mmCIF file of C-alpha atoms in Angstrom:
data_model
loop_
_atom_site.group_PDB
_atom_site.id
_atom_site.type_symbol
_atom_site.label_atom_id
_atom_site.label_comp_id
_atom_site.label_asym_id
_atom_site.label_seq_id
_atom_site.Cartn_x
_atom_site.Cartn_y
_atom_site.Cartn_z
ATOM 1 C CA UNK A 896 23.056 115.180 -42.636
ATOM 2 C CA UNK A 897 23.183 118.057 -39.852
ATOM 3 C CA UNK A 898 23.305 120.975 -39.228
ATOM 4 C CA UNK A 899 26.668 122.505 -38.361
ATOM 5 C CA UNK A 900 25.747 126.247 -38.469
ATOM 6 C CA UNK A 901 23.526 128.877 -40.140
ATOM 7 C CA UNK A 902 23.779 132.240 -40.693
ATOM 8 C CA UNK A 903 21.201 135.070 -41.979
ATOM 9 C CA UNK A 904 22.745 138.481 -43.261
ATOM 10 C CA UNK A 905 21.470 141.375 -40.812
ATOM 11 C CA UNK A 906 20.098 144.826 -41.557
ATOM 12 C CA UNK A 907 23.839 146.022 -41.778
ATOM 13 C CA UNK A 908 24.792 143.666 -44.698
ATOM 14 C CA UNK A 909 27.984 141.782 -44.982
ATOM 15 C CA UNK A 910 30.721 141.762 -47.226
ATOM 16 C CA UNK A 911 31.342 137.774 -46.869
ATOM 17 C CA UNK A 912 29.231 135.004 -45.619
ATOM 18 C CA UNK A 913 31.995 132.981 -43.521
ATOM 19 C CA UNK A 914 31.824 129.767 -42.204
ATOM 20 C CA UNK A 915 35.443 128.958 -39.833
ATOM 21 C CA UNK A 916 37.125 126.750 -37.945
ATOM 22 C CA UNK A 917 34.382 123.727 -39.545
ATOM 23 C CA UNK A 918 34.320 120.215 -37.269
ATOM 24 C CA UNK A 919 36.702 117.746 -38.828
ATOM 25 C CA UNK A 920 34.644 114.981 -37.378
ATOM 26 C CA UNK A 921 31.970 114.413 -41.023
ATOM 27 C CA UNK A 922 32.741 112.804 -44.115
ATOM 28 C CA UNK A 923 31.111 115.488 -46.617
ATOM 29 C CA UNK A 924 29.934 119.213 -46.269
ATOM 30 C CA UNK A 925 26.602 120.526 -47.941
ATOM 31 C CA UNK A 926 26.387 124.540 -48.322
ATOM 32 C CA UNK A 927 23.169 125.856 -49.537
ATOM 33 C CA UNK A 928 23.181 129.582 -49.984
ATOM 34 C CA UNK A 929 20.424 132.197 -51.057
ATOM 35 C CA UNK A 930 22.004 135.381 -51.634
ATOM 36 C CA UNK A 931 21.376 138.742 -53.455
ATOM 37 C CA UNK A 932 23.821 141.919 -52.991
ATOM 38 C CA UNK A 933 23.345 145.688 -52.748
ATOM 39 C CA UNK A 934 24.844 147.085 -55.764
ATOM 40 C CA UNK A 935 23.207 147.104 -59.375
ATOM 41 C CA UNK A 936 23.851 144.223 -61.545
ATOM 42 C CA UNK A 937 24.395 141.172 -61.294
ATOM 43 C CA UNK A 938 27.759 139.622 -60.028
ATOM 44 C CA UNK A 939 29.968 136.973 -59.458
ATOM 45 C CA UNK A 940 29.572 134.470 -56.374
ATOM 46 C CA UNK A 941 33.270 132.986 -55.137
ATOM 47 C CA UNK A 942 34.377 130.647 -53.017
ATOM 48 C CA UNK A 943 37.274 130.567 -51.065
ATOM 49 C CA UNK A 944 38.512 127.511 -48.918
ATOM 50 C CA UNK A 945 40.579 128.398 -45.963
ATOM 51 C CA UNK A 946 41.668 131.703 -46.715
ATOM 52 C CA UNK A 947 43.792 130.598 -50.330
ATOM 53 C CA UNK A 948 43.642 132.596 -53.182
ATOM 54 C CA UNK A 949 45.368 129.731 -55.249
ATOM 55 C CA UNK A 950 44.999 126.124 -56.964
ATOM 56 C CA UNK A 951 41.757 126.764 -58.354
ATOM 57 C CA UNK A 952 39.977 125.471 -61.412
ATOM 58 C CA UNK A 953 36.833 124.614 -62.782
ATOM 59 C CA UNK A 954 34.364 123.734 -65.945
ATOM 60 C CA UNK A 955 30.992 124.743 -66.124
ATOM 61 C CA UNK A 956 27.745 124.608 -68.260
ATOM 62 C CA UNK A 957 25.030 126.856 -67.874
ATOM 63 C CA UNK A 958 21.801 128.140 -69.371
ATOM 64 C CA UNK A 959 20.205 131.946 -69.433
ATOM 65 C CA UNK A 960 16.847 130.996 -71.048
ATOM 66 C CA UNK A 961 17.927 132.008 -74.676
ATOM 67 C CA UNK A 962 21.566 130.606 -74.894
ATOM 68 C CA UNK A 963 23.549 127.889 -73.352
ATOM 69 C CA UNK A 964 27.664 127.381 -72.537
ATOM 70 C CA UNK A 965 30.540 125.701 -71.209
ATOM 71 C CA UNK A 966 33.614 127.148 -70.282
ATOM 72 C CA UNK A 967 36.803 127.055 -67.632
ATOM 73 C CA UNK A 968 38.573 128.972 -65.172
ATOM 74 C CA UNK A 969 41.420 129.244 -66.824
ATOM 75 C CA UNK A 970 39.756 130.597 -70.395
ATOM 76 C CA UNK A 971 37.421 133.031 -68.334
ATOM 77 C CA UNK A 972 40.519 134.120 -66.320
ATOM 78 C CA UNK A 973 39.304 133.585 -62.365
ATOM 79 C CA UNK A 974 41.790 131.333 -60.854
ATOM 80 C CA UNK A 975 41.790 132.856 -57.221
ATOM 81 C CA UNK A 976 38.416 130.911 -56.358
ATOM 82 C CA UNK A 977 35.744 128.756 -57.331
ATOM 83 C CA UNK A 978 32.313 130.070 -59.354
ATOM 84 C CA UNK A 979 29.596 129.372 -57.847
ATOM 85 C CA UNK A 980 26.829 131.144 -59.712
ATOM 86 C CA UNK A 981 25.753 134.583 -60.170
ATOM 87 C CA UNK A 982 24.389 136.245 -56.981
ATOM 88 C CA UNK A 983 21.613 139.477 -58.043
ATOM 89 C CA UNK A 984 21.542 142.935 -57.522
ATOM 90 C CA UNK A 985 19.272 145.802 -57.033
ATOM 91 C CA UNK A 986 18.748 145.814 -61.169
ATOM 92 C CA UNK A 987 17.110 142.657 -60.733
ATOM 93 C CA UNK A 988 13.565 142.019 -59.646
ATOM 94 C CA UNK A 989 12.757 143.078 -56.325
ATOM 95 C CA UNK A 990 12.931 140.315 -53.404
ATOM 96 C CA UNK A 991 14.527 137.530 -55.604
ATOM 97 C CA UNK A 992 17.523 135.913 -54.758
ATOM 98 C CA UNK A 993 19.886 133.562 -56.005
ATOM 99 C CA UNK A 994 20.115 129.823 -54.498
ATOM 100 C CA UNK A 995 23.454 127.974 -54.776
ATOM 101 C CA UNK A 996 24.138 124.136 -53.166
ATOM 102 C CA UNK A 997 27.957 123.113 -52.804
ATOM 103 C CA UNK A 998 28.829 119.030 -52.022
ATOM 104 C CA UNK A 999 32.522 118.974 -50.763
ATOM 105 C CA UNK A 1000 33.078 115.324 -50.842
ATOM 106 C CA UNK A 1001 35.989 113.927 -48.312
ATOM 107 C CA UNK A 1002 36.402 117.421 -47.297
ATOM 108 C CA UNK A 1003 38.803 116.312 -43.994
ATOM 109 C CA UNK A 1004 41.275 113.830 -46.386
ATOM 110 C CA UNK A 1005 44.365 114.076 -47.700
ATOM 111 C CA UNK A 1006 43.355 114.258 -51.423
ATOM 112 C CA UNK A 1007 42.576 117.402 -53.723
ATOM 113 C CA UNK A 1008 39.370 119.069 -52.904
ATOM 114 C CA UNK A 1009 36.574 118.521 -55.109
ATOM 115 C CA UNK A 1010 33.500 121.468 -55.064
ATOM 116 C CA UNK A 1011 30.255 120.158 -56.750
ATOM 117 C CA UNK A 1012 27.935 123.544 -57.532
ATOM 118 C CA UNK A 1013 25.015 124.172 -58.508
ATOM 119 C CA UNK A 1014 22.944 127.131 -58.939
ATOM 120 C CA UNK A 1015 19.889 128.636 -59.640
ATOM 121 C CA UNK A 1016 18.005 132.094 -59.693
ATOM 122 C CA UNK A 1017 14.898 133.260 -61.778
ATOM 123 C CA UNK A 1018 14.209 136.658 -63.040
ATOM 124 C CA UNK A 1019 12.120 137.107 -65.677
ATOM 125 C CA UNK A 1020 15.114 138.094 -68.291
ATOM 126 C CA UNK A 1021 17.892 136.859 -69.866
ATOM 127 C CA UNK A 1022 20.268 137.326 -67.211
ATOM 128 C CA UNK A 1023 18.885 134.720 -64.878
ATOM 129 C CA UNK A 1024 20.199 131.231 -64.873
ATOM 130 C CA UNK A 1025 21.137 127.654 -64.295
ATOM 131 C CA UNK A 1026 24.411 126.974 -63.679
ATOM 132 C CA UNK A 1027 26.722 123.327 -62.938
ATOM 133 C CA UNK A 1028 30.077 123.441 -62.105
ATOM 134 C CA UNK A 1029 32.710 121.031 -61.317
ATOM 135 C CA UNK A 1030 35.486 122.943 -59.402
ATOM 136 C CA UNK A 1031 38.648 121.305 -57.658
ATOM 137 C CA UNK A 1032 41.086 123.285 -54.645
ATOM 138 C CA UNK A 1033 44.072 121.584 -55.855
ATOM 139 C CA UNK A 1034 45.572 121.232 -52.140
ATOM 140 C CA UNK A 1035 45.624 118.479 -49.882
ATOM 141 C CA UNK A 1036 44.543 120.425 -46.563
ATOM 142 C CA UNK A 1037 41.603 119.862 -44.612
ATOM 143 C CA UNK A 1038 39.147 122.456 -45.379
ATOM 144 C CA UNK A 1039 38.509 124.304 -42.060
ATOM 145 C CA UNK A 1040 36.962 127.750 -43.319
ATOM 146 C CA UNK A 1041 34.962 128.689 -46.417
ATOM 147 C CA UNK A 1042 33.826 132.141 -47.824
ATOM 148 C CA UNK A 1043 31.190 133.163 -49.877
ATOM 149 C CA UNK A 1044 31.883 136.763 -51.640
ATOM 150 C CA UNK A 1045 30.981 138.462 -54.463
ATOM 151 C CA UNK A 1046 33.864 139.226 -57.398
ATOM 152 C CA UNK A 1047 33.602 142.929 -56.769
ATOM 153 C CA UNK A 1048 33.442 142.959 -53.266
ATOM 154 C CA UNK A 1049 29.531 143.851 -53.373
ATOM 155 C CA UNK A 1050 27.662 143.796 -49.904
ATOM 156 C CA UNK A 1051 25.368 140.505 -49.222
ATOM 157 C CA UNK A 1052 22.023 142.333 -48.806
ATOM 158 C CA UNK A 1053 19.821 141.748 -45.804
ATOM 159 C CA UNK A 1054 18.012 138.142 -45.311
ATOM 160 C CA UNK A 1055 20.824 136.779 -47.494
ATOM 161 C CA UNK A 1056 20.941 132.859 -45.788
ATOM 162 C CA UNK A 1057 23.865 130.282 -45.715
ATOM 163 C CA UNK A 1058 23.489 127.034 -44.298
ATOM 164 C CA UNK A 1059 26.280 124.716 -43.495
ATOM 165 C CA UNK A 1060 25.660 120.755 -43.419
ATOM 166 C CA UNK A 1061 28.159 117.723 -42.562
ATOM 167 C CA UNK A 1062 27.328 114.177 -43.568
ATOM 168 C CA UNK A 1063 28.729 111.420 -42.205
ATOM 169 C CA UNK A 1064 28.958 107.845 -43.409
ATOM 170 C CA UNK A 1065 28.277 105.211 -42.030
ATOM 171 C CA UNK A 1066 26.635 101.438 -41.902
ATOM 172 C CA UNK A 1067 23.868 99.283 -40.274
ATOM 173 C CA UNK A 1068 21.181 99.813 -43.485
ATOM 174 C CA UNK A 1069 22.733 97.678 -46.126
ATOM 175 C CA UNK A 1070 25.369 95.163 -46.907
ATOM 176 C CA UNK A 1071 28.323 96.048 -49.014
ATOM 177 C CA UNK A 1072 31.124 94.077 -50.490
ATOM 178 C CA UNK B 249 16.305 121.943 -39.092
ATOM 179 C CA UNK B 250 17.483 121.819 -35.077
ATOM 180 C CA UNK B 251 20.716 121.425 -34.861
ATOM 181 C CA UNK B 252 22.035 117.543 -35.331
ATOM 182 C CA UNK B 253 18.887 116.503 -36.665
ATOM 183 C CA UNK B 254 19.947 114.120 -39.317
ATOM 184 C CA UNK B 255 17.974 114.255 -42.360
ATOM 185 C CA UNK B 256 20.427 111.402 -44.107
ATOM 186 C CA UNK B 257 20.703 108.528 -42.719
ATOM 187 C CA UNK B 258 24.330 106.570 -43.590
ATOM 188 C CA UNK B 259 23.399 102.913 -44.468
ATOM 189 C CA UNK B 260 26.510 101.303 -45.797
ATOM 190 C CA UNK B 261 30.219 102.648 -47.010
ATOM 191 C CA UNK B 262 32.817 101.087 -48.868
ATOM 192 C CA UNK B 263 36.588 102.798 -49.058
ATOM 193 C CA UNK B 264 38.938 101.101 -51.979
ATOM 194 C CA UNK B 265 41.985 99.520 -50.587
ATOM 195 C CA UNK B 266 44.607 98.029 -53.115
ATOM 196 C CA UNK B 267 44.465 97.872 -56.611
ATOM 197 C CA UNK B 268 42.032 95.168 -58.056
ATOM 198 C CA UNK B 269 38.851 96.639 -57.391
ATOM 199 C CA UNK B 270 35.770 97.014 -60.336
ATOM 200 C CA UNK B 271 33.038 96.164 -58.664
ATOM 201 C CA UNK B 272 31.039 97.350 -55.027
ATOM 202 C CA UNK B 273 27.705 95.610 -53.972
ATOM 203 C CA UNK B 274 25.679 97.773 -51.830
ATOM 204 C CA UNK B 275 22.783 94.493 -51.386
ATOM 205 C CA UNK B 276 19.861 94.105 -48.295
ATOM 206 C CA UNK B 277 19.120 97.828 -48.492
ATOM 207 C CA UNK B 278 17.048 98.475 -45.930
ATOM 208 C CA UNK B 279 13.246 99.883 -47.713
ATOM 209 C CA UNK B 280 11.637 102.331 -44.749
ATOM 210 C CA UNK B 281 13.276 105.567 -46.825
ATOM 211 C CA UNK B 282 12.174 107.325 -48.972
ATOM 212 C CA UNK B 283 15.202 107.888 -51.352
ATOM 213 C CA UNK B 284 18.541 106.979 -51.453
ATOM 214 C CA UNK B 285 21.958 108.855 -52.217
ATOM 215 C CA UNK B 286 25.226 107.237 -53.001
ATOM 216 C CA UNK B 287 28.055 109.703 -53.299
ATOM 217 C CA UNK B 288 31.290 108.337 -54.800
ATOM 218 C CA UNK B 289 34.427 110.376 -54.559
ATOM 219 C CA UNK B 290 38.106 109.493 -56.311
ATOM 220 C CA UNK B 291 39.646 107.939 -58.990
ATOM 221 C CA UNK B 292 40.256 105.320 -61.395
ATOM 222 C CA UNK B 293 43.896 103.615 -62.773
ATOM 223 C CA UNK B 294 42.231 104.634 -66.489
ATOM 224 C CA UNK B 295 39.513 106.761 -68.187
ATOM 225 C CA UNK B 296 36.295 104.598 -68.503
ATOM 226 C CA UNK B 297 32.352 104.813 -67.536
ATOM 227 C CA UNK B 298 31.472 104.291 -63.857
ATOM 228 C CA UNK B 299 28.085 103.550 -63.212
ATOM 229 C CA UNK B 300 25.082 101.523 -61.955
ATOM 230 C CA UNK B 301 23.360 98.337 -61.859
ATOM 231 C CA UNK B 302 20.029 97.894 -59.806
ATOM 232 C CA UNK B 303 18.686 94.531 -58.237
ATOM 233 C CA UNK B 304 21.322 92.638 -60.920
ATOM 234 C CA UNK B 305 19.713 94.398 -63.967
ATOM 235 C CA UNK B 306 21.585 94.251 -66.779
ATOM 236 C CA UNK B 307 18.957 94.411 -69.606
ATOM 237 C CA UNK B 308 18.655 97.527 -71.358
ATOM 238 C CA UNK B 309 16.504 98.545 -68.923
ATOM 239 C CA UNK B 310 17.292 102.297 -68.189
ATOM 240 C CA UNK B 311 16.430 105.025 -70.227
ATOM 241 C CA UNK B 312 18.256 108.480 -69.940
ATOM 242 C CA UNK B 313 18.771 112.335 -71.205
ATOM 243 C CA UNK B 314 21.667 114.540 -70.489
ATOM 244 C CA UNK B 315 23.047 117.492 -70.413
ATOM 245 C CA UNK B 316 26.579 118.129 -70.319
ATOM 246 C CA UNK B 317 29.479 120.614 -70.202
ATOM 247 C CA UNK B 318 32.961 120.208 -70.925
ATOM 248 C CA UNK B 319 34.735 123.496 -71.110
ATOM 249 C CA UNK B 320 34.015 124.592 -74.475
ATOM 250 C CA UNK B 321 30.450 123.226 -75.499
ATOM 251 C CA UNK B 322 27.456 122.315 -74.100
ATOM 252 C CA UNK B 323 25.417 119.585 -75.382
ATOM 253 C CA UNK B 324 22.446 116.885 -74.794
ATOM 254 C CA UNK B 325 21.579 113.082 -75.734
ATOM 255 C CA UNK B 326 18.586 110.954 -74.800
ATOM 256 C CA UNK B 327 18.856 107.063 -75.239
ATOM 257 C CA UNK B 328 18.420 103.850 -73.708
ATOM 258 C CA UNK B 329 20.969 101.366 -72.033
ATOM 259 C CA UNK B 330 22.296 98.716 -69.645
ATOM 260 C CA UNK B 331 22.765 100.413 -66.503
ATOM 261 C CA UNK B 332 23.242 103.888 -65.263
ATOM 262 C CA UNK B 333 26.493 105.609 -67.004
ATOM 263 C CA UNK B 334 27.956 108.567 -67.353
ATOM 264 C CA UNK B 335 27.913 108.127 -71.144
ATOM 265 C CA UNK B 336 29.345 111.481 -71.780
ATOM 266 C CA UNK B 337 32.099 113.532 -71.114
ATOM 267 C CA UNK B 338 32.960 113.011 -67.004
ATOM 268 C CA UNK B 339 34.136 109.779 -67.157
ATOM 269 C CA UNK B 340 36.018 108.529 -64.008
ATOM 270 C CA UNK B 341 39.658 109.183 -64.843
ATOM 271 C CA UNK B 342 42.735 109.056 -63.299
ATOM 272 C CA UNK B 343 42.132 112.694 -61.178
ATOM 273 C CA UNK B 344 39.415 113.625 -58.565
ATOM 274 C CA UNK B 345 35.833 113.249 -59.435
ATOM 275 C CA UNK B 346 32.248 112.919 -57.658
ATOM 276 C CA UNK B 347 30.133 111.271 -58.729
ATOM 277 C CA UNK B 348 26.646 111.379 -57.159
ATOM 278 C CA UNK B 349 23.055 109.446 -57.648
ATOM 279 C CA UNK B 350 20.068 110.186 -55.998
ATOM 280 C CA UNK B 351 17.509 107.279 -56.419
ATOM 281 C CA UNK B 352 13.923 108.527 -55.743
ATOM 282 C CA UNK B 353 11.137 106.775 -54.431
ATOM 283 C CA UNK B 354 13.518 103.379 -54.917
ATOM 284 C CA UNK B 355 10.975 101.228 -52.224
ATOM 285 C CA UNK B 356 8.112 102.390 -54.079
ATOM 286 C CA UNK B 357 6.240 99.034 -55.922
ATOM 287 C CA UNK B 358 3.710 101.775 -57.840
ATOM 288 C CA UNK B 359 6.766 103.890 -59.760
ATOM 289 C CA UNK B 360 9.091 102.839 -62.316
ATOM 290 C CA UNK B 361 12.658 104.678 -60.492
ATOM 291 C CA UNK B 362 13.955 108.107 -61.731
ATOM 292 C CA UNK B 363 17.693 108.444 -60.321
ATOM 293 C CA UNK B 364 19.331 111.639 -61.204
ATOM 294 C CA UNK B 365 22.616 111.264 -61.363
ATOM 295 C CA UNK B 366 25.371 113.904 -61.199
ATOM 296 C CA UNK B 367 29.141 114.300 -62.666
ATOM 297 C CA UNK B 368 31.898 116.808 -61.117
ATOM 298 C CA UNK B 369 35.016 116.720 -62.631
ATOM 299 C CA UNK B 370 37.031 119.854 -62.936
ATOM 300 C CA UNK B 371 39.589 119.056 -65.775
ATOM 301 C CA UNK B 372 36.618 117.051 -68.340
ATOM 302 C CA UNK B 373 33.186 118.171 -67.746
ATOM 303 C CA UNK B 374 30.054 118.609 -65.630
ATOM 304 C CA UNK B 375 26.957 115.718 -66.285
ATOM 305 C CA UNK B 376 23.630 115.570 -65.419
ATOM 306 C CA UNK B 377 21.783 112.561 -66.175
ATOM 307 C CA UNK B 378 18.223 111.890 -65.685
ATOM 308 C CA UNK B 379 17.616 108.159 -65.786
ATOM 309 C CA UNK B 380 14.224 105.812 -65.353
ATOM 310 C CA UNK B 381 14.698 102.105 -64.797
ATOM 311 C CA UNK B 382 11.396 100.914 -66.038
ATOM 312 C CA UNK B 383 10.996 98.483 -63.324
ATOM 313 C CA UNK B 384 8.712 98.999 -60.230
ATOM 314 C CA UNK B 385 10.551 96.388 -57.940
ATOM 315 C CA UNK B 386 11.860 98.020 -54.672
ATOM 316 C CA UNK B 387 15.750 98.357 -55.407
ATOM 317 C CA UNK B 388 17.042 96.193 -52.758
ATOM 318 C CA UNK B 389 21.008 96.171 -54.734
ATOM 319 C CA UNK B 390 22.476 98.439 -56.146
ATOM 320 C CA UNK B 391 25.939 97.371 -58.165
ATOM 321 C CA UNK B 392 28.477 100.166 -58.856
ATOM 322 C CA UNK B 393 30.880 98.920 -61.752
ATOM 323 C CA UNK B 394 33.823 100.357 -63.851
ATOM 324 C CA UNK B 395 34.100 99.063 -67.250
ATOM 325 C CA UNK B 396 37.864 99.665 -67.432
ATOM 326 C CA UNK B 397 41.007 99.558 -64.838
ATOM 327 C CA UNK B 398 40.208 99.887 -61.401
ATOM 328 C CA UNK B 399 39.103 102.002 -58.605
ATOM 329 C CA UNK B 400 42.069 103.742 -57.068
ATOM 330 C CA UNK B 401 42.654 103.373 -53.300
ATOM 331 C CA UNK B 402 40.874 105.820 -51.374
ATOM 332 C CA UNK B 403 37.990 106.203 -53.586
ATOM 333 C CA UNK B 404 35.094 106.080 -51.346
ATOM 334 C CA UNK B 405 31.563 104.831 -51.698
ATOM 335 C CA UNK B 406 28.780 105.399 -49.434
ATOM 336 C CA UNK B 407 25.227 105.224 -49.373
ATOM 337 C CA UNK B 408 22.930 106.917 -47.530
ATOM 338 C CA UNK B 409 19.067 106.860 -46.896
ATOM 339 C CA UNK B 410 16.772 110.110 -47.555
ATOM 340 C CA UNK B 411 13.671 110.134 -45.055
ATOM 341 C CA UNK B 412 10.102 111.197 -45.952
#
């Protein structure tokens, strides 16, 4: 695993965490993400692969520390990107933020794009959660850009963190057949 | 982390090529990490369990819980078995999956193995298995197995070692 790039949200915030024009050259990507946002309550994180707004889905499970649930894009109605958690707000205790890890498997191929998430943040009430989430770009591009936003277009607060991670395969430690 | 430190180091891959495959042997794996990680990523011709066998083990061996989501419920199991599956609802199908295991302390002679072992598949569910493989032999094989059909060309297996 290394490091491709890393970026920390400045005093100014941002309305996207953006990560473009990605090497081709790995086999996998790993994004891990701690993020809060500006506004009040809690919102929506989405993910965008290279700029579509199509050919999303997903199923999820999660857990809120009274109640648990499964559900899909298509039933909760957001089909223009993948869910990757909920990112807090200023409602939410002071100084926490909300972690999220992506695995984008074969992310270079020519084969639909699987998005493993998963998600956590703690806060003391009933609004803070674990969350899994199998999502899938249906397109056979190379993924060259991702975006992190939230739903409503909230701004990424400051020290909000996103760290972007290829892994490549390889051999020499063990013998396969 | 410096930039292109690795913190994984790739040990062995396998891609599927034709149509007859059930079975991939990662064996001789290396034992100066401190975990391991195989990621596998595709497809099968049919609907069936993927999953594990370690050092040739197929005595009911491994012990599990899991949690699991398929789109309209979410539920949890505990039991005991012959190998690490995904006895739930992400079973390796005929559309994109990953399927990930992450094999802790596996060189470790003191620890009977915990592998946590995840399920992403966008049209059936998301899994997350915790297993323990009461054995505290290093894992020096690791057998990856479907129980039905075969792996689909292109499905890729690789494994990768976690430094200390």
């Amino acid at each position: 695993m290394e490091l491709i790039a890393t970026t920390t949200v400045g005093a100014g915030g941002a309305l996207s965490i953006d990560f473009t024009s990605i090497p081709q050259s790995y086999t996998d990507l790993t994004l891990v993400v701690a993020a809060r946002h500006t506004s009040s309550n809690s919102d929506f994180g989405i993910l965008q692969i290279n700029g579509t707004t199509t050919n999303y889905s997903f199923r999820y499970l999660i857990g809120d520390g009274s109640s648990t649930g499964s559900n899909t894009s298509s039933n909760i109605g957001l089909t223009n990107s993948i869910w990757i958690g909920n990112i807090l707000g200023t409602s939410s205790t002071s100084n926490t933020f909300s972690n999220f890890r992506l695995y984008l498997p074969n992310y270079a191929g020519s084969a639909n794009k699987i998005v493993s998430i998963e998600s956590v943040n703690e806060n003391n009430t009933t609004t803070a959660h674990q969350f899994f989430n199998a999502g899938l770009w249906s397109n056979t591009a190379a993924i060259t850009s991702l975006s992190i936003k939230t739903y409503n277009d909230w701004t990424f607060a400051q020290y909000s963190t996103a760290s972007l991670y290829g892994i490549l395969k390889g051999s020499g430690g063990a013998t396969v057949s | 982390m410096p930039v292109g430190v690795p913190a994984w180091t790739p040990l062995a891959n396998y891609t599927v090529s034709g149509s007859s495959t059930t079975t991939v042997t990662f064996s001789s794996i290396s034992g100066i990490y401190r975990d391991l990680v195989l990621v596998v990523a595709g497809s099968n011709s049919s609907t069936t369990y993927l999953g594990l066998r370690l050092n040739s083990d197929t005595g009911f061996n491994y012990y599990y819980n899991w949690v699991s989501g398929n789109g309209s419920s979410a539920s949890s199991n505990q039991n005991s078995t012959n190998g690490i599956y995904f006895l739930s609802n992400a079973q390796i199908g005929t559309t994109q999956g990953l399927y990930k295991f992450e094999l802790f302390d596996y060189a470790d002679s003191n620890k009977h193995k915990t592998i946590f072992a995840k399920a992403d598949k966008a049209d059936a569910a998301t899994d997350s298995f915790v297993y323990r493989w009461n054995q505290t032999s290093a894992i020096t094989s690791i057998q990856a197995v479907v129980l039905g059909g075969n792996l689909v060309a292109g499905t890729t297996l690789c494994l990768y070692g976690v430094s200390a």
